[in-house]
Tab-separated table of C-alpha atoms in Angstrom:
chain	number	residue	atom	x	y	z
A	158	UNK	CA	0.000	0.000	0.000
A	159	UNK	CA	1.412	3.357	-1.082
A	160	UNK	CA	0.439	6.200	1.257
A	161	UNK	CA	0.665	9.934	0.553
A	162	UNK	CA	1.095	12.076	3.660
A	163	UNK	CA	0.327	15.791	3.553
A	164	UNK	CA	0.459	18.221	6.466
A	165	UNK	CA	0.417	21.832	7.577
A	166	UNK	CA	-1.451	23.480	4.721
A	167	UNK	CA	-2.236	26.444	7.005
A	168	UNK	CA	-4.935	27.901	4.774
A	169	UNK	CA	-2.860	27.768	1.580
A	170	UNK	CA	-4.984	26.059	-1.068
A	171	UNK	CA	-2.680	27.170	-3.904
A	172	UNK	CA	0.089	25.043	-2.395
A	173	UNK	CA	-2.273	22.181	-1.567
A	174	UNK	CA	-3.466	21.990	-5.167
A	175	UNK	CA	0.163	21.971	-6.326
A	176	UNK	CA	0.995	19.109	-3.982
A	177	UNK	CA	-2.036	17.104	-5.068
A	178	UNK	CA	-1.192	17.668	-8.736
A	179	UNK	CA	2.392	16.572	-8.091
A	180	UNK	CA	1.386	13.282	-6.502
A	181	UNK	CA	-1.189	12.347	-9.156
A	182	UNK	CA	1.335	10.338	-11.148
A	183	UNK	CA	2.289	8.359	-8.050
A	184	UNK	CA	-1.239	6.958	-7.740
A	185	UNK	CA	-1.254	6.498	-3.956
A	186	UNK	CA	-3.673	3.976	-2.492
A	187	UNK	CA	-4.377	6.262	0.439
A	188	UNK	CA	-3.927	9.947	1.301
A	189	UNK	CA	-3.737	11.023	4.949
A	190	UNK	CA	-3.760	14.629	6.135
A	191	UNK	CA	-1.708	15.152	9.292
A	192	UNK	CA	-3.408	18.358	10.429
A	193	UNK	CA	-3.077	22.139	10.583
A	194	UNK	CA	-5.300	22.506	7.549
A	195	UNK	CA	-7.045	25.864	7.712
A	196	UNK	CA	-5.545	28.332	10.188
A	197	UNK	CA	-2.931	30.887	9.167
A	198	UNK	CA	-3.641	31.590	5.515
A	199	UNK	CA	-6.212	33.230	3.235
A	200	UNK	CA	-7.897	30.064	1.904
A	201	UNK	CA	-9.202	28.071	4.881
A	202	UNK	CA	-12.459	27.064	3.201
A	203	UNK	CA	-10.738	26.006	-0.015
A	204	UNK	CA	-8.337	23.773	1.917
A	205	UNK	CA	-11.162	22.113	3.826
A	206	UNK	CA	-13.200	21.613	0.654
A	207	UNK	CA	-10.256	19.997	-1.136
A	208	UNK	CA	-9.854	17.486	1.693
A	209	UNK	CA	-13.574	16.780	1.704
A	210	UNK	CA	-13.456	16.118	-2.029
A	211	UNK	CA	-10.545	13.727	-1.532
A	212	UNK	CA	-12.408	11.853	1.180
A	213	UNK	CA	-9.101	11.258	2.936
A	214	UNK	CA	-8.492	10.418	6.598
A	215	UNK	CA	-7.604	13.527	8.609
A	216	UNK	CA	-5.553	13.884	11.784
A	217	UNK	CA	-6.353	16.773	14.125
A	218	UNK	CA	-3.538	19.304	14.496
A	219	UNK	CA	-2.980	21.878	17.207
A	220	UNK	CA	-4.351	24.675	15.021
A	221	UNK	CA	-7.587	22.751	14.521
A	222	UNK	CA	-7.936	22.821	18.310
A	223	UNK	CA	-7.094	26.522	18.346
A	224	UNK	CA	-9.622	27.374	15.622
A	225	UNK	CA	-12.342	25.503	17.448
A	226	UNK	CA	-11.606	26.906	20.924
A	227	UNK	CA	-9.516	30.099	20.465
A	228	UNK	CA	-7.499	28.785	23.429
A	229	UNK	CA	-3.702	29.162	23.092
A	230	UNK	CA	-3.153	26.289	25.544
A	231	UNK	CA	0.500	25.157	25.471
A	232	UNK	CA	1.617	27.901	23.076
A	233	UNK	CA	0.895	31.232	24.787
A	234	UNK	CA	1.987	34.373	22.939
A	235	UNK	CA	3.461	37.076	25.142
A	236	UNK	CA	3.675	39.815	22.489
A	237	UNK	CA	0.253	41.565	22.509
A	238	UNK	CA	0.537	42.640	18.860
A	239	UNK	CA	1.330	39.117	17.662
A	240	UNK	CA	-1.406	37.681	19.863
A	241	UNK	CA	-3.919	40.131	18.393
A	242	UNK	CA	-2.912	39.201	14.814
A	243	UNK	CA	-3.208	35.471	15.504
A	244	UNK	CA	-6.619	35.879	17.130
A	245	UNK	CA	-7.858	38.146	14.330
A	246	UNK	CA	-6.787	35.578	11.734
A	247	UNK	CA	-8.475	32.749	13.626
A	248	UNK	CA	-11.707	34.672	14.050
A	249	UNK	CA	-11.667	35.577	10.344
A	250	UNK	CA	-10.997	31.933	9.441
A	251	UNK	CA	-13.907	30.767	11.597
A	252	UNK	CA	-16.200	33.191	9.764
A	253	UNK	CA	-14.985	31.937	6.395
A	254	UNK	CA	-15.418	28.293	7.380
A	255	UNK	CA	-18.885	28.544	8.892
A	256	UNK	CA	-20.581	25.920	11.089
A	257	UNK	CA	-20.520	23.021	8.602
A	258	UNK	CA	-16.800	23.178	7.889
A	259	UNK	CA	-15.991	23.698	11.564
A	260	UNK	CA	-17.953	20.522	12.290
A	261	UNK	CA	-15.815	18.778	9.673
A	262	UNK	CA	-12.697	19.847	11.605
A	263	UNK	CA	-14.203	18.491	14.829
A	264	UNK	CA	-14.353	15.076	13.196
A	265	UNK	CA	-10.587	14.864	12.675
A	266	UNK	CA	-8.919	11.908	14.410
A	267	UNK	CA	-6.141	11.915	17.018
A	268	UNK	CA	-4.190	9.335	15.010
A	269	UNK	CA	-4.685	7.224	11.883
A	270	UNK	CA	-3.204	3.760	11.397
A	271	UNK	CA	-2.154	3.201	7.764
A	272	UNK	CA	-0.507	-0.169	7.222
A	273	UNK	CA	2.469	-0.269	9.581
A	274	UNK	CA	2.516	3.539	9.871
A	275	UNK	CA	0.932	5.375	12.786
A	276	UNK	CA	0.007	8.846	11.493
A	277	UNK	CA	-0.181	11.765	13.919
A	278	UNK	CA	0.296	15.531	13.962
A	279	UNK	CA	3.157	15.981	16.444
A	280	UNK	CA	3.402	12.716	18.411
A	281	UNK	CA	0.947	9.840	18.899
A	282	UNK	CA	-0.025	11.262	22.318
A	283	UNK	CA	0.047	15.022	21.624
A	284	UNK	CA	-0.586	17.431	18.767
A	285	UNK	CA	1.621	20.088	20.387
A	286	UNK	CA	4.870	18.367	21.433
A	287	UNK	CA	7.966	19.167	19.372
A	288	UNK	CA	10.191	16.320	18.170
A	289	UNK	CA	13.201	17.186	16.013
A	290	UNK	CA	16.114	15.202	14.566
A	291	UNK	CA	18.283	16.329	17.481
A	292	UNK	CA	15.733	15.512	20.205
A	293	UNK	CA	17.303	13.100	22.743
A	294	UNK	CA	15.614	9.684	22.657
A	295	UNK	CA	14.811	9.844	26.377
A	296	UNK	CA	12.627	12.892	25.704
A	297	UNK	CA	10.420	11.020	23.237
A	298	UNK	CA	7.666	8.765	24.536
A	299	UNK	CA	8.067	5.268	23.150
A	300	UNK	CA	5.534	4.507	20.422
A	301	UNK	CA	3.984	1.085	20.004
A	302	UNK	CA	4.389	1.271	16.244
A	303	UNK	CA	6.768	0.183	13.519
A	304	UNK	CA	6.726	3.715	12.109
A	305	UNK	CA	5.395	7.124	13.116
A	306	UNK	CA	4.606	9.812	10.532
A	307	UNK	CA	4.167	13.386	11.766
A	308	UNK	CA	3.992	16.993	10.653
A	309	UNK	CA	3.864	20.017	12.993
A	310	UNK	CA	7.529	21.139	12.838
A	311	UNK	CA	7.512	22.125	9.120
A	312	UNK	CA	10.641	20.057	8.364
A	313	UNK	CA	11.386	16.850	6.480
A	314	UNK	CA	13.501	14.382	8.452
A	315	UNK	CA	13.785	10.711	9.343
A	316	UNK	CA	15.461	8.816	12.175
A	317	UNK	CA	14.892	5.918	14.566
A	318	UNK	CA	13.803	6.041	18.174
A	319	UNK	CA	14.605	2.554	19.450
A	320	UNK	CA	12.734	0.182	17.133
A	321	UNK	CA	10.403	2.825	15.694
A	322	UNK	CA	11.120	4.603	12.413
A	323	UNK	CA	10.030	8.218	12.953
A	324	UNK	CA	9.705	10.746	10.161
A	325	UNK	CA	8.225	14.184	9.560
A	326	UNK	CA	6.727	14.880	6.169
A	327	UNK	CA	7.345	18.641	5.966
A	328	UNK	CA	4.761	21.360	5.380
A	329	UNK	CA	2.622	21.979	2.324
A	330	UNK	CA	1.718	25.596	2.923
A	331	UNK	CA	4.390	27.639	4.691
A	332	UNK	CA	7.136	28.228	2.113
A	333	UNK	CA	7.385	28.526	-1.701
A	334	UNK	CA	8.281	24.827	-1.850
A	335	UNK	CA	5.403	22.674	-0.665
A	336	UNK	CA	6.539	19.431	0.923
A	337	UNK	CA	4.937	16.052	1.485
A	338	UNK	CA	5.945	12.387	1.653
A	339	UNK	CA	5.135	9.008	0.166
A	340	UNK	CA	5.637	5.836	2.162
A	341	UNK	CA	5.147	2.156	1.490
A	342	UNK	CA	2.858	0.957	4.256
A	343	UNK	CA	4.498	-2.464	4.330
A	344	UNK	CA	8.214	-1.977	3.594
A	345	UNK	CA	8.287	1.517	5.226
A	346	UNK	CA	10.336	2.954	2.364
A	347	UNK	CA	9.937	6.742	2.648
A	348	UNK	CA	10.214	9.212	-0.228
A	349	UNK	CA	10.261	12.931	0.565
A	350	UNK	CA	8.766	15.148	-2.141
A	351	UNK	CA	8.963	18.896	-2.776
A	352	UNK	CA	7.364	21.025	-5.478
A	353	UNK	CA	6.971	24.750	-6.146
A	354	UNK	CA	3.747	26.724	-6.378
A	355	UNK	CA	2.779	30.219	-7.533
A	356	UNK	CA	3.296	32.541	-4.553
A	357	UNK	CA	1.881	35.493	-6.517
A	358	UNK	CA	-1.388	33.593	-6.909
A	359	UNK	CA	-1.528	33.077	-3.148
A	360	UNK	CA	-0.838	36.759	-2.450
A	361	UNK	CA	-3.530	37.808	-4.925
A	362	UNK	CA	-6.010	35.449	-3.284
A	363	UNK	CA	-5.200	36.921	0.124
A	364	UNK	CA	-5.642	40.497	-1.044
A	365	UNK	CA	-8.920	39.629	-2.787
A	366	UNK	CA	-10.192	37.943	0.389
A	367	UNK	CA	-9.243	40.938	2.551
A	368	UNK	CA	-7.083	38.652	4.698
A	369	UNK	CA	-6.409	40.213	8.133
A	370	UNK	CA	-3.068	41.964	8.606
A	371	UNK	CA	-2.254	41.315	4.970
A	372	UNK	CA	0.890	43.468	4.844
A	373	UNK	CA	2.635	41.737	7.749
A	374	UNK	CA	1.661	38.306	6.430
A	375	UNK	CA	2.748	39.097	2.848
A	376	UNK	CA	6.192	40.148	4.090
A	377	UNK	CA	6.834	36.562	5.207
A	378	UNK	CA	6.585	35.461	1.556
A	379	UNK	CA	9.057	38.003	0.205
A	380	UNK	CA	12.214	36.607	1.795
């Protein structure tokens, strides 16, 4: 079974469409979304609708929880200006999504088992914990799985924690190169993928949608 793993779209449907177009030739048997679908970008509804059209399994990320509760929980923001921008974006995203799409987000799963791969957002027990290639093994809770696939940290990497192969698939929607991964659900062979998308199209969509704090957000795409 060939599994496509996408994560961290963050309201960027231009990038999500590019990723989906890129993987078409691979003909995956299953697509799993690892969370953080709608919050942070100008196209939350488009991202949700694309996933609904796919009919794929969806893991619940920390920004799904934030959109649904507006509770910063484990990631408080001390800077009042930044906090105000994040809240304004979330409130705008909730308005764009409406009750039906928000209910769709509520249905996301904590984890998804795909072949020998346990799919999660951050770790199998948390959608907020940070695990990186340099994280000491004793700081990572042992997973009862042959492999763990995660998103959350917006990086592509692979390593072992004891007997478990652990890899992060990268982020679709946070840089001009959208990232995702393909994995064989039986052999656990992992292929990291990266493809470009049209940033100008994303910026135009944001301006047309009157995305909150557009100027500050657009600056992050000009580096």
